[in-house]
C-alpha cells in the first residue's frame, strides 16, 4: 500500500516523513495503538474553494487553499489533537505557527497537540509552496476556519450527548462544558461522535474574537521541534535512513550546460564500499528543476561515495557557458546600464525634469551572485517498489518534487509520494527539487533500492540556483532644495525567468515588483528602464530575491542625495516618500503586487513613514556616538510588509567593521507568533550583513570559483550584531497580513552601507564590502 | 573492526580506520544528530566531544578516537552542563531551522565546562567555528549567558 494521507499514515505508523526519527514514530505507533485518528478516518475531504472566485492571495495560488478539519485535524480517543502542517519547516517556525492557529480556534490544549507533516499533495491540502513569505499570510484564515469548524463539531457532539441545545455548551481548553450544569466531556471522549457530524458551512462558523485568542499573538508557545532539535532527534533530509539504504554523491558538469565527454570509473570502483558508478543524463536548457546530470558514485556509506567520486576520471565538455567570467560580465552589465533600455515604468517626463533641474546626480551599484548555502545542503532518498516511488527530502515545494519525479520516471503523480522532512535552512534553494529527481533516478538505477543522494558543500556552492548578479544605475534630477523632481533607474540583471525560458533576458513582473517599479516616492517624473541581460548559470530565488539589489541601490542613492542636499538622512527619506497616502500598485506599473489584490493591499506610504519614525525613535536616531561609529537608515516595502532599519556600525582605525546594534521596525499587520517574527528579523539582519560584507560567488571559465566556507564566507558570531532590537508595529486581525520570512533582509544592506558612510565618509557601491574599508 | 565508546556505550564499527567519525556515527550507527555542513572543519555542525574536548567529527578519523570517550548531541544530556545548555536553548527559542544547533550546543557545553562564566568575547572566540546560516547568534549568546547563570538542572 502506498499511503498518501498522513493522517491515514498515522494509522499505519508510517507517517512523519522521516523513518529514522524515533520520537515521532513513537507517537504515531501510540496513536495507531489507540485505534486511530477518528475525526479524520474514513470521511471524504470537503471540496476546496473551487467554486469561489480565485484570483489574489491564496486564491491565486495553484490548488488554492483548503479549510476542512477533515483534512487538517484529527483527535484520538485519548485526546491527542493531531494537526497537519502542509508547509515546509525551514526555520521560519511554520510547524508551530500554522498548527497554533488551528489549536487556538479549536481551543485545544497545546500540550496535547501533535504536528503531522503533510506529504506533497496539493489537491488534498491546497498550495504547499513554502516561499514568497506567504504561509501565514495566506493560511491564517483557512487555518482558523479549520479549527473553528472542528470546535463546533465537538460542541454539537456534546450537546447531542447531553440532549441540550448547542447554545448551552462551550468548548474550553480541550473540554466541552455544559455551562448550566457544569458537566464536561473531554475532546477525546467526543472525537468519534464529532467525526460523524457534517462539517459546518463556512458562513455559519463562529470564529473567536481576538480577545479570546489563547495562543495567537501571545508568543508563549514553545517551538514544536525544540526538544527534538536540542537532543539531536530532529530529522532533516540529510538524516533520512531507510532499511537497506545506499549512499550516493554525484559529479555534475562544472559549467552549466556542459556535458560529460567520457569518464573512467575503474579507480572509483576499487574504493572500499563503492558498489556502482552510474551516469545520469542532463536535460537541454532551460534548467527548470531538472537534475544537471553527471556521474553518480553509489556506496555503502557517504564517505566511501565521496572517496569514490574523488577517484573518478572525468572529461567534461564546456558547452555554451564555458566563457562565463564574472569580471567581464560585470563590465557588460555596466555598459548596458549606461545606455537607454526598455522602459518598464514612466511617470511624467524624466528628460524634461533633468533639463530643468538644479543639478543631476547619478550612481551605480553592484551586487554579485550569492549562494543560499543553507547549513543542510540538499539531500533526498528515494525508493521504488511495484511501480511506485517514494521520496523523502528537504523540499520547499513537495508538489513540484512529486510532479518532477513522476515526469522523469514516467509515472503518474499519484504513484509518487513525497515526504517532507525538516529543512536545515532553505532560503529558496530547496524550492527546486532537482535533487529529489536525482534520488529517484539513482534508485531506479539500483533496481528500486533506497538510495540517498547527498550534496556536499562544494556541490551546493558550485551547482546552486544562484541569486542573480546586478548593476543598478540611478540618476536623479534635484531641485534647489536638493529634493528629487526626476528619477531614472536602470536595473540590469539576469532574470529568474531564464530558468524556465531560455530566451528570457528581462526582469519579469515579479522581479520588477520587488522594489524597483513599485517605489512609492513623491517624485513627479519617474522613468524605470530594464536593459536585457543574459543568464549563464541557473538563476533562482534567494531569500527576498530582487529586493536585495533594488533596495540596496534605491536606499543607498536616497542617502547619497540626502548627503548632497546637506540634509538629515531620515528627514530626507521621509520627504522623498512624501505624505501618507495609499497608492495603487497599478499606478506604479506594478501589476503583480506580490500576487495580492491591489485594493486590499495598496502601497501605504503612511505605514512606510510610520516604521521609519518608529525605528528612528527606538534606535535614538541623531544620538551622540563614539568616534568611528555611525548610524545608517533604510526602509523598504516587500512581501506586502513595511520594514525600516537602523544599523549602528563601528569602524576602527584599521578599517575593521563591527556592528554594535541593529534596530528593525516591522509592520506586517497583525502578528501570529511574535517570537518568530522577531527571530526572522534577527536572522534577516545576519543574512543581510553576510551578503553585504562577505558574500560573493564568481565565475571563471564558466565554473564557480568557490567551493566551501573558506572562500564563500558567511557571517559568523563575531560578525553578527552585538544587539538586535525588533520593534513590531502590530495590527488588526481583520486586516490583511504581510509576509515575515523575507522582508527583513533588503533594508539591512543599504542601512549598513549608509552607516559606514556616516562613520567614515566612504561610500560603498559595490558589494561585498570585504576589505574595502581597510586603511 | 573498531570499537568506539560513544555516550558511554561500546559500538563496534566495520569501516576503514581512516573514515571520519562523522560518517561512522551517521551512516553506520544511525546517530544522525551530529550533522554534516562542510566536511573540512569550517562550520562546526559536526562538533562532538572527545575525552571532553570539542572536536570536528568530519576530520576526526576512527583511528584517532578508538578507546576514547566520545560524546554526541544524543548523549550530552548526561552531563549537567550539557543539560543546562539544552534548557537554555529551549527557553530562549534559539533554534530556527535547528540544523546547526547540535554543533552549537556541543561547542557551548565545552566552553562552559572550561569557562563557567564567559563574557561575550570568550563566547565569540569559542563559538566562532560554528556557523548558523539562519543567524541565531544573538540568542546563542543570550542562552550561553543564561546557562552560565543557571542552577544545576533537575535531571
Ligand atoms: S562538517 Fe565538520 S566542521 Fe563542518
Ligand atoms: S538554526 Fe538554521 S543554521 Fe542555525
mmCIF file of C-alpha atoms and ligand atoms in Angstrom, chain A residues 375 708-709, chain B residues 22-23 35-47 55-59 129 131, ligand 1:
data_model
loop_
_atom_site.group_PDB
_atom_site.id
_atom_site.type_symbol
_atom_site.label_atom_id
_atom_site.label_comp_id
_atom_site.label_asym_id
_atom_site.label_seq_id
_atom_site.Cartn_x
_atom_site.Cartn_y
_atom_site.Cartn_z
ATOM 1 C CA UNK A 375 23.573 24.694 6.565
ATOM 2 C CA UNK A 708 33.447 25.850 0.747
ATOM 3 C CA UNK A 709 33.112 28.305 3.633
ATOM 4 C CA UNK B 22 31.063 11.780 11.321
ATOM 5 C CA UNK B 23 30.165 9.140 8.746
ATOM 6 C CA UNK B 35 25.440 16.994 11.268
ATOM 7 C CA UNK B 36 27.400 17.454 8.074
ATOM 8 C CA UNK B 37 27.857 21.057 6.961
ATOM 9 C CA UNK B 38 31.207 21.347 5.191
ATOM 10 C CA UNK B 39 33.323 18.240 5.714
ATOM 11 C CA UNK B 40 36.512 20.235 6.274
ATOM 12 C CA UNK B 41 36.277 21.722 9.781
ATOM 13 C CA UNK B 42 34.902 25.076 8.631
ATOM 14 C CA UNK B 43 31.360 25.089 10.029
ATOM 15 C CA UNK B 44 31.155 23.242 13.343
ATOM 16 C CA UNK B 45 27.943 21.364 12.505
ATOM 17 C CA UNK B 46 29.639 18.043 13.299
ATOM 18 C CA UNK B 47 31.041 19.043 16.702
ATOM 19 C CA UNK B 55 36.290 18.031 18.060
ATOM 20 C CA UNK B 56 35.061 18.235 14.472
ATOM 21 C CA UNK B 57 33.873 14.751 13.639
ATOM 22 C CA UNK B 58 34.245 15.381 9.895
ATOM 23 C CA UNK B 59 38.046 15.428 10.135
ATOM 24 C CA UNK B 129 33.827 27.942 14.363
ATOM 25 C CA UNK B 131 28.179 28.746 11.504
HETATM 26 S S1 LIG C 1 31.023 19.337 8.899
HETATM 27 FE FE1 LIG C 1 32.633 19.273 10.275
HETATM 28 S S2 LIG C 1 33.079 21.358 10.610
HETATM 29 FE FE2 LIG C 1 31.635 21.386 9.019
#
